Amino acid sequence: MARTAASLATRLRHAGERWLFRIGAPEPAPIRLGQRRIYVLPSAAGVGFALALLVMLLAAINYNLSLGYALVFTLGGSAAASILHAFRNLYGLSIRPGRCAPVFAGETAVFSLLIDNPASRRRPALRLGAQGQWSAFDLPAAEETAVALACPALRRGRLALGRSVLETRWPLGLIRAWSVFVPKADCLVLPTPEPDPPPLPPAGGDATGASRDARTGDEDFAGLRAHRSADSPRHVAWKAVARGGPMLTKEFAAGEGRELLLDWDRLPAGLDAERRLSRLTAWVLAAEREGRRYALALPGIRIAAATGRAHRERCLRLLALHGLPDPTAEDGA
């Protein structure tokens, strides 16, 4: 019940902010904070300070204390002046999104926003927030600063930074000045690689990994590695085990010029879509580490065999966005 009420309150607050602050689609860069984009209200400390001033004023009136009047009006004037200082601390700033490196699902996406201070004065005590995460920073005079914001990436696909807030309570903490904006910033979240995947499928073989047994005669022995639960028993170094050694698995290297096909349709039928993507991701990374040329086949999409960073990133992007709506359709070749 409490969680439902909190969720409803959050949705109502976001709806109110969309209406009040005109929050909509992501804005093109740079986002400049002008007079109409900065909002100023008393903070919780400011409300308490105002109540204290009111009590002091009533006491001064009741006892006709001249020094009481002077103290109340001096403190009130300082609080009023802080409104202007808080506003000027945000006024004129320019914001544009930086690059966010792809991450695997379950990791943390680090967004970077470049905030430019064109004025000849520093901007202290600023805070940037999005998705419940906050980062505090200062802006030097006439400089651009990159501010990092770490957000959890729970699901594969594109993670948009979304509604962001830049705020300050400088100089006294009595006034909160803030601006709400939606930058064009997103992060590509890749499928989590399978922790202990089967060996890479042989060139032209079955992607389940089982047919590697039938092709060991066409491959060269490359060495031994630690045994994994998915390895075939035929590849276990039983002589080493009989001598009391650890469980090891024989590795074979395919001949030069042979290409791998990482095919969605050749994976075991018992794997669901997410587990297929997880295994293909692990195989793409493994093939790249071994310097093998590999092709990727997904339903309706086939990427020709290649190797290198650009090929790896293209394949991982297709795996991350498989089955999800994505405006960039150039990878569907």
Tab-separated table of C-alpha atoms in Angstrom:
chain	number	residue	atom	x	y	z
A	1	MET	CA	0.000	0.000	0.000
A	2	ALA	CA	2.784	2.420	0.971
A	3	ARG	CA	4.696	1.622	-2.228
A	4	THR	CA	1.562	2.221	-4.335
A	5	ALA	CA	0.944	5.561	-2.633
A	6	ALA	CA	4.559	6.602	-3.176
A	7	SER	CA	4.384	5.594	-6.841
A	8	LEU	CA	1.158	7.553	-7.307
A	9	ALA	CA	2.675	10.602	-5.602
A	10	THR	CA	5.734	10.396	-7.871
A	11	ARG	CA	3.575	10.192	-11.008
A	12	LEU	CA	1.471	13.146	-9.878
A	13	ARG	CA	4.595	15.165	-9.097
A	14	HIS	CA	6.098	14.406	-12.503
A	15	ALA	CA	2.811	15.282	-14.218
A	16	GLY	CA	2.721	18.583	-12.345
A	17	GLU	CA	6.320	19.311	-13.306
A	18	ARG	CA	5.619	18.561	-16.968
A	19	TRP	CA	2.769	21.060	-16.902
A	20	LEU	CA	4.569	23.693	-14.822
A	21	PHE	CA	8.029	23.437	-16.376
A	22	ARG	CA	6.879	22.448	-19.898
A	23	ILE	CA	8.908	19.229	-19.782
A	24	GLY	CA	8.577	17.256	-23.001
A	25	ALA	CA	10.885	15.673	-25.563
A	26	PRO	CA	14.672	15.892	-25.182
A	27	GLU	CA	15.965	19.356	-26.005
A	28	PRO	CA	18.646	20.091	-28.607
A	29	ALA	CA	22.004	21.244	-27.292
A	30	PRO	CA	23.067	23.628	-25.976
A	31	ILE	CA	20.429	24.197	-23.295
A	32	ARG	CA	20.774	27.740	-21.991
A	33	LEU	CA	19.360	28.745	-18.630
A	34	GLY	CA	17.652	32.086	-19.140
A	35	GLN	CA	15.382	34.066	-16.895
A	36	ARG	CA	12.260	32.083	-17.780
A	37	ARG	CA	13.899	28.726	-17.006
A	38	ILE	CA	15.055	29.403	-13.449
A	39	TYR	CA	12.664	28.985	-10.508
A	40	VAL	CA	13.252	30.341	-7.017
A	41	LEU	CA	11.516	29.329	-3.765
A	42	PRO	CA	12.473	29.210	-0.078
A	43	SER	CA	14.113	25.998	1.038
A	44	ALA	CA	12.999	24.173	4.189
A	45	ALA	CA	15.680	26.109	6.076
A	46	GLY	CA	14.377	29.310	4.500
A	47	VAL	CA	10.823	28.638	5.681
A	48	GLY	CA	12.090	28.000	9.210
A	49	PHE	CA	14.174	31.173	9.047
A	50	ALA	CA	11.133	33.213	7.969
A	51	LEU	CA	9.077	31.842	10.883
A	52	ALA	CA	11.878	32.723	13.297
A	53	LEU	CA	11.998	36.264	11.883
A	54	LEU	CA	8.239	36.564	12.342
A	55	VAL	CA	8.500	35.547	16.005
A	56	MET	CA	11.354	38.020	16.523
A	57	LEU	CA	9.336	40.805	14.857
A	58	LEU	CA	6.317	40.132	17.088
A	59	ALA	CA	8.561	40.215	20.166
A	60	ALA	CA	10.118	43.509	19.023
A	61	ILE	CA	6.671	45.027	18.479
A	62	ASN	CA	5.390	43.761	21.816
A	63	TYR	CA	8.327	45.113	23.805
A	64	ASN	CA	9.020	48.102	21.503
A	65	LEU	CA	12.675	47.072	21.019
A	66	SER	CA	14.497	49.269	18.532
A	67	LEU	CA	17.444	46.893	18.364
A	68	GLY	CA	14.976	44.060	17.752
A	69	TYR	CA	13.610	45.904	14.710
A	70	ALA	CA	17.141	46.503	13.444
A	71	LEU	CA	18.094	42.834	13.838
A	72	VAL	CA	14.923	41.561	12.139
A	73	PHE	CA	15.235	43.906	9.157
A	74	THR	CA	18.968	43.244	8.789
A	75	LEU	CA	18.440	39.482	8.727
A	76	GLY	CA	15.415	39.840	6.453
A	77	GLY	CA	17.391	41.995	4.033
A	78	SER	CA	20.187	39.433	3.936
A	79	ALA	CA	17.684	36.694	3.153
A	80	ALA	CA	16.094	38.812	0.414
A	81	ALA	CA	19.520	39.519	-1.111
A	82	SER	CA	20.259	35.787	-1.212
A	83	ILE	CA	17.356	35.369	-3.676
A	84	LEU	CA	19.246	37.414	-6.253
A	85	HIS	CA	22.533	35.626	-5.583
A	86	ALA	CA	20.936	32.182	-5.949
A	87	PHE	CA	19.281	33.234	-9.217
A	88	ARG	CA	22.510	34.678	-10.637
A	89	ASN	CA	24.367	31.493	-9.708
A	90	LEU	CA	22.388	29.646	-12.407
A	91	TYR	CA	21.628	32.421	-14.870
A	92	GLY	CA	23.423	32.137	-18.215
A	93	LEU	CA	24.765	28.608	-17.813
A	94	SER	CA	24.856	26.433	-20.939
A	95	ILE	CA	24.428	22.638	-20.862
A	96	ARG	CA	25.173	20.029	-23.501
A	97	PRO	CA	25.458	16.244	-23.217
A	98	GLY	CA	28.795	14.454	-23.380
A	99	ARG	CA	29.556	10.868	-24.347
A	100	CYS	CA	28.360	7.933	-22.260
A	101	ALA	CA	30.290	4.695	-22.782
A	102	PRO	CA	28.187	1.532	-23.269
A	103	VAL	CA	27.796	-0.704	-20.215
A	104	PHE	CA	26.411	-4.168	-19.569
A	105	ALA	CA	23.044	-4.609	-17.876
A	106	GLY	CA	23.460	-4.547	-14.116
A	107	GLU	CA	26.374	-2.123	-14.226
A	108	THR	CA	26.387	1.647	-13.696
A	109	ALA	CA	26.050	4.056	-16.606
A	110	VAL	CA	28.125	7.209	-16.179
A	111	PHE	CA	26.526	10.134	-17.984
A	112	SER	CA	28.585	13.237	-18.662
A	113	LEU	CA	27.071	16.699	-19.021
A	114	LEU	CA	29.256	19.602	-20.146
A	115	ILE	CA	28.265	22.781	-18.298
A	116	ASP	CA	29.707	26.047	-19.572
A	117	ASN	CA	30.065	29.151	-17.405
A	118	PRO	CA	30.459	32.142	-19.756
A	119	ALA	CA	30.653	34.688	-16.920
A	120	SER	CA	33.849	36.003	-15.339
A	121	ARG	CA	32.733	34.873	-11.870
A	122	ARG	CA	32.764	31.395	-10.400
A	123	ARG	CA	29.538	29.479	-9.703
A	124	PRO	CA	29.838	27.663	-6.355
A	125	ALA	CA	27.650	25.053	-4.640
A	126	LEU	CA	25.818	23.606	-7.668
A	127	ARG	CA	24.092	20.226	-7.784
A	128	LEU	CA	23.087	18.152	-10.798
A	129	GLY	CA	20.464	15.431	-10.369
A	130	ALA	CA	18.709	12.820	-12.500
A	131	GLN	CA	17.054	9.445	-11.806
A	132	GLY	CA	17.479	9.960	-8.075
A	133	GLN	CA	21.271	10.434	-8.329
A	134	TRP	CA	23.031	13.704	-7.444
A	135	SER	CA	26.454	15.190	-8.114
A	136	ALA	CA	27.764	18.331	-6.388
A	137	PHE	CA	30.327	20.580	-8.095
A	138	ASP	CA	31.630	24.128	-8.553
A	139	LEU	CA	32.126	25.945	-11.851
A	140	PRO	CA	35.293	28.012	-12.356
A	141	ALA	CA	34.964	31.397	-14.048
A	142	ALA	CA	34.755	31.375	-17.862
A	143	GLU	CA	35.306	27.603	-18.142
A	144	GLU	CA	33.429	24.502	-19.226
A	145	THR	CA	33.296	21.598	-16.776
A	146	ALA	CA	32.277	17.974	-17.342
A	147	VAL	CA	29.973	16.731	-14.583
A	148	ALA	CA	29.539	12.954	-14.223
A	149	LEU	CA	26.309	11.394	-13.049
A	150	ALA	CA	26.245	7.656	-12.259
A	151	CYS	CA	22.892	5.924	-12.835
A	152	PRO	CA	22.067	2.206	-12.501
A	153	ALA	CA	21.529	0.396	-15.815
A	154	LEU	CA	19.131	-2.420	-14.996
A	155	ARG	CA	17.889	-3.500	-18.441
A	156	ARG	CA	19.431	-3.733	-21.897
A	157	GLY	CA	18.511	-1.169	-24.530
A	158	ARG	CA	18.870	2.587	-24.509
A	159	LEU	CA	18.896	4.247	-21.096
A	160	ALA	CA	17.883	7.904	-21.395
A	161	LEU	CA	19.076	10.327	-18.751
A	162	GLY	CA	15.625	11.936	-18.856
A	163	ARG	CA	14.422	14.691	-16.550
A	164	SER	CA	17.404	16.460	-15.015
A	165	VAL	CA	17.656	19.193	-12.403
A	166	LEU	CA	20.387	21.777	-11.863
A	167	GLU	CA	20.017	23.543	-8.535
A	168	THR	CA	21.807	25.734	-6.005
A	169	ARG	CA	21.153	26.956	-2.469
A	170	TRP	CA	24.073	29.337	-2.403
A	171	PRO	CA	24.935	31.507	-0.516
A	172	LEU	CA	22.963	31.002	2.734
A	173	GLY	CA	20.977	27.831	2.073
A	174	LEU	CA	17.715	29.730	2.601
A	175	ILE	CA	16.714	29.922	-1.079
A	176	ARG	CA	16.573	27.105	-3.622
A	177	ALA	CA	17.026	28.137	-7.256
A	178	TRP	CA	16.649	25.362	-9.832
A	179	SER	CA	16.003	24.583	-13.457
A	180	VAL	CA	14.489	21.456	-15.018
A	181	PHE	CA	15.570	20.216	-18.469
A	182	VAL	CA	15.707	17.037	-20.580
A	183	PRO	CA	19.022	16.668	-22.438
A	184	LYS	CA	19.547	14.437	-25.463
A	185	ALA	CA	21.683	12.017	-23.479
A	186	ASP	CA	21.376	8.247	-23.496
A	187	CYS	CA	23.534	5.206	-22.860
A	188	LEU	CA	23.584	1.904	-24.709
A	189	VAL	CA	23.056	-0.936	-22.209
A	190	LEU	CA	24.347	-4.253	-23.558
A	191	PRO	CA	23.029	-7.692	-22.590
A	192	THR	CA	24.869	-9.248	-19.660
A	193	PRO	CA	27.316	-11.856	-21.070
A	194	GLU	CA	26.648	-15.436	-20.009
A	195	PRO	CA	28.987	-16.095	-17.050
A	196	ASP	CA	30.143	-19.547	-18.173
A	197	PRO	CA	29.263	-19.935	-21.865
A	198	PRO	CA	29.981	-23.048	-23.971
A	199	PRO	CA	33.008	-22.931	-26.274
A	200	LEU	CA	32.704	-20.962	-29.476
A	201	PRO	CA	30.919	-22.880	-32.249
A	202	PRO	CA	33.187	-24.247	-34.984
A	203	ALA	CA	33.236	-22.627	-38.389
A	204	GLY	CA	30.177	-23.775	-40.280
A	205	GLY	CA	29.076	-25.987	-37.395
A	206	ASP	CA	26.218	-26.079	-34.942
A	207	ALA	CA	26.058	-23.056	-32.645
A	208	THR	CA	25.087	-25.203	-29.696
A	209	GLY	CA	28.766	-25.973	-29.288
A	210	ALA	CA	28.158	-29.737	-29.436
A	211	SER	CA	29.443	-30.277	-32.994
A	212	ARG	CA	32.930	-29.134	-32.038
A	213	ASP	CA	33.519	-32.775	-31.016
A	214	ALA	CA	33.022	-33.944	-34.580
A	215	ARG	CA	35.488	-31.418	-35.995
A	216	THR	CA	38.452	-31.829	-33.673
A	217	GLY	CA	40.345	-33.602	-36.420
A	218	ASP	CA	40.189	-30.466	-38.574
A	219	GLU	CA	41.519	-28.216	-35.795
A	220	ASP	CA	44.926	-27.831	-34.142
A	221	PHE	CA	45.503	-28.418	-30.448
A	222	ALA	CA	46.058	-25.003	-28.824
A	223	GLY	CA	46.545	-25.861	-25.149
A	224	LEU	CA	44.719	-26.497	-21.904
A	225	ARG	CA	42.464	-24.259	-19.831
A	226	ALA	CA	40.380	-24.565	-16.666
A	227	HIS	CA	37.377	-26.841	-17.049
A	228	ARG	CA	33.885	-25.291	-17.353
A	229	SER	CA	30.620	-27.067	-16.656
A	230	ALA	CA	29.437	-26.608	-20.274
A	231	ASP	CA	32.554	-28.287	-21.786
A	232	SER	CA	32.198	-31.583	-23.601
A	233	PRO	CA	33.540	-34.634	-21.690
A	234	ARG	CA	35.460	-35.620	-24.856
A	235	HIS	CA	37.643	-32.530	-24.463
A	236	VAL	CA	38.607	-33.173	-20.834
A	237	ALA	CA	42.323	-33.954	-20.324
A	238	TRP	CA	41.647	-37.261	-18.581
A	239	LYS	CA	45.336	-38.224	-18.455
A	240	ALA	CA	46.078	-35.141	-16.367
A	241	VAL	CA	43.138	-35.984	-14.086
A	242	ALA	CA	44.384	-39.572	-13.697
A	243	ARG	CA	47.761	-38.229	-12.566
A	244	GLY	CA	45.979	-36.322	-9.769
A	245	GLY	CA	45.973	-32.976	-11.549
A	246	PRO	CA	43.084	-30.500	-11.791
A	247	MET	CA	40.219	-30.856	-14.246
A	248	LEU	CA	41.409	-29.254	-17.520
A	249	THR	CA	39.872	-28.919	-20.967
A	250	LYS	CA	41.677	-29.165	-24.298
A	251	GLU	CA	41.379	-26.150	-26.594
A	252	PHE	CA	41.600	-26.359	-30.362
A	253	ALA	CA	42.340	-23.551	-32.790
A	254	ALA	CA	40.633	-23.513	-36.153
A	255	GLY	CA	42.727	-23.151	-39.260
A	256	GLU	CA	43.380	-19.717	-40.687
A	257	GLY	CA	40.698	-18.212	-42.876
A	258	ARG	CA	37.836	-20.087	-41.244
A	259	GLU	CA	34.971	-17.922	-40.042
A	260	LEU	CA	32.514	-18.363	-37.210
A	261	LEU	CA	28.778	-17.958	-37.536
A	262	LEU	CA	27.032	-16.886	-34.343
A	263	ASP	CA	23.485	-17.805	-35.285
A	264	TRP	CA	20.390	-17.130	-33.160
A	265	ASP	CA	18.459	-19.983	-34.818
A	266	ARG	CA	21.120	-22.592	-34.065
A	267	LEU	CA	21.077	-22.033	-30.315
A	268	PRO	CA	19.382	-24.675	-28.119
A	269	ALA	CA	15.593	-24.482	-28.228
A	270	GLY	CA	15.368	-24.298	-24.429
A	271	LEU	CA	16.959	-20.850	-24.260
A	272	ASP	CA	14.612	-17.879	-24.061
A	273	ALA	CA	15.307	-14.610	-25.900
A	274	GLU	CA	17.302	-12.946	-23.113
A	275	ARG	CA	19.482	-16.011	-22.519
A	276	ARG	CA	20.156	-16.252	-26.255
A	277	LEU	CA	21.247	-12.626	-26.303
A	278	SER	CA	23.412	-13.237	-23.240
A	279	ARG	CA	25.169	-16.203	-24.870
A	280	LEU	CA	25.675	-14.417	-28.199
A	281	THR	CA	27.135	-11.437	-26.347
A	282	ALA	CA	29.609	-13.698	-24.536
A	283	TRP	CA	30.561	-15.340	-27.844
A	284	VAL	CA	31.090	-11.990	-29.587
A	285	LEU	CA	33.465	-10.932	-26.820
A	286	ALA	CA	35.257	-14.299	-26.871
A	287	ALA	CA	35.665	-14.290	-30.671
A	288	GLU	CA	37.067	-10.777	-30.536
A	289	ARG	CA	39.560	-11.720	-27.814
A	290	GLU	CA	40.762	-14.664	-29.917
A	291	GLY	CA	41.032	-12.565	-33.082
A	292	ARG	CA	38.545	-14.777	-34.972
A	293	ARG	CA	36.470	-13.532	-37.884
A	294	TYR	CA	32.810	-13.983	-37.038
A	295	ALA	CA	29.379	-13.285	-38.506
A	296	LEU	CA	26.227	-12.601	-36.507
A	297	ALA	CA	22.755	-13.781	-37.513
A	298	LEU	CA	19.635	-12.583	-35.712
A	299	PRO	CA	16.001	-12.961	-36.834
A	300	GLY	CA	15.761	-10.814	-39.980
A	301	ILE	CA	19.323	-9.464	-39.635
A	302	ARG	CA	22.694	-10.835	-40.726
A	303	ILE	CA	26.064	-9.129	-40.269
A	304	ALA	CA	28.856	-10.286	-42.576
A	305	ALA	CA	31.957	-11.818	-41.035
A	306	ALA	CA	34.633	-9.379	-39.904
A	307	THR	CA	36.718	-8.522	-36.882
A	308	GLY	CA	37.858	-5.421	-35.064
A	309	ARG	CA	36.425	-2.828	-32.720
A	310	ALA	CA	33.887	-1.374	-35.151
A	311	HIS	CA	32.504	-4.840	-35.983
A	312	ARG	CA	32.295	-5.784	-32.293
A	313	GLU	CA	30.460	-2.557	-31.411
A	314	ARG	CA	28.015	-3.034	-34.281
A	315	CYS	CA	27.206	-6.590	-33.213
A	316	LEU	CA	26.833	-5.636	-29.547
A	317	ARG	CA	24.554	-2.740	-30.473
A	318	LEU	CA	22.309	-5.067	-32.463
A	319	LEU	CA	22.163	-7.503	-29.551
A	320	ALA	CA	21.341	-4.694	-27.109
A	321	LEU	CA	18.494	-3.345	-29.241
A	322	HIS	CA	17.084	-6.658	-30.484
A	323	GLY	CA	13.297	-6.652	-30.198
A	324	LEU	CA	13.208	-3.073	-28.893
A	325	PRO	CA	12.019	0.000	-30.795
A	326	ASP	CA	15.011	1.984	-32.007
A	327	PRO	CA	15.092	4.960	-34.385
A	328	THR	CA	18.442	3.985	-35.874
A	329	ALA	CA	17.669	1.333	-38.437
A	330	GLU	CA	20.919	1.546	-40.397
A	331	ASP	CA	22.221	-1.621	-38.713
A	332	GLY	CA	19.563	-3.814	-40.226
A	333	ALA	CA	21.649	-4.619	-43.280
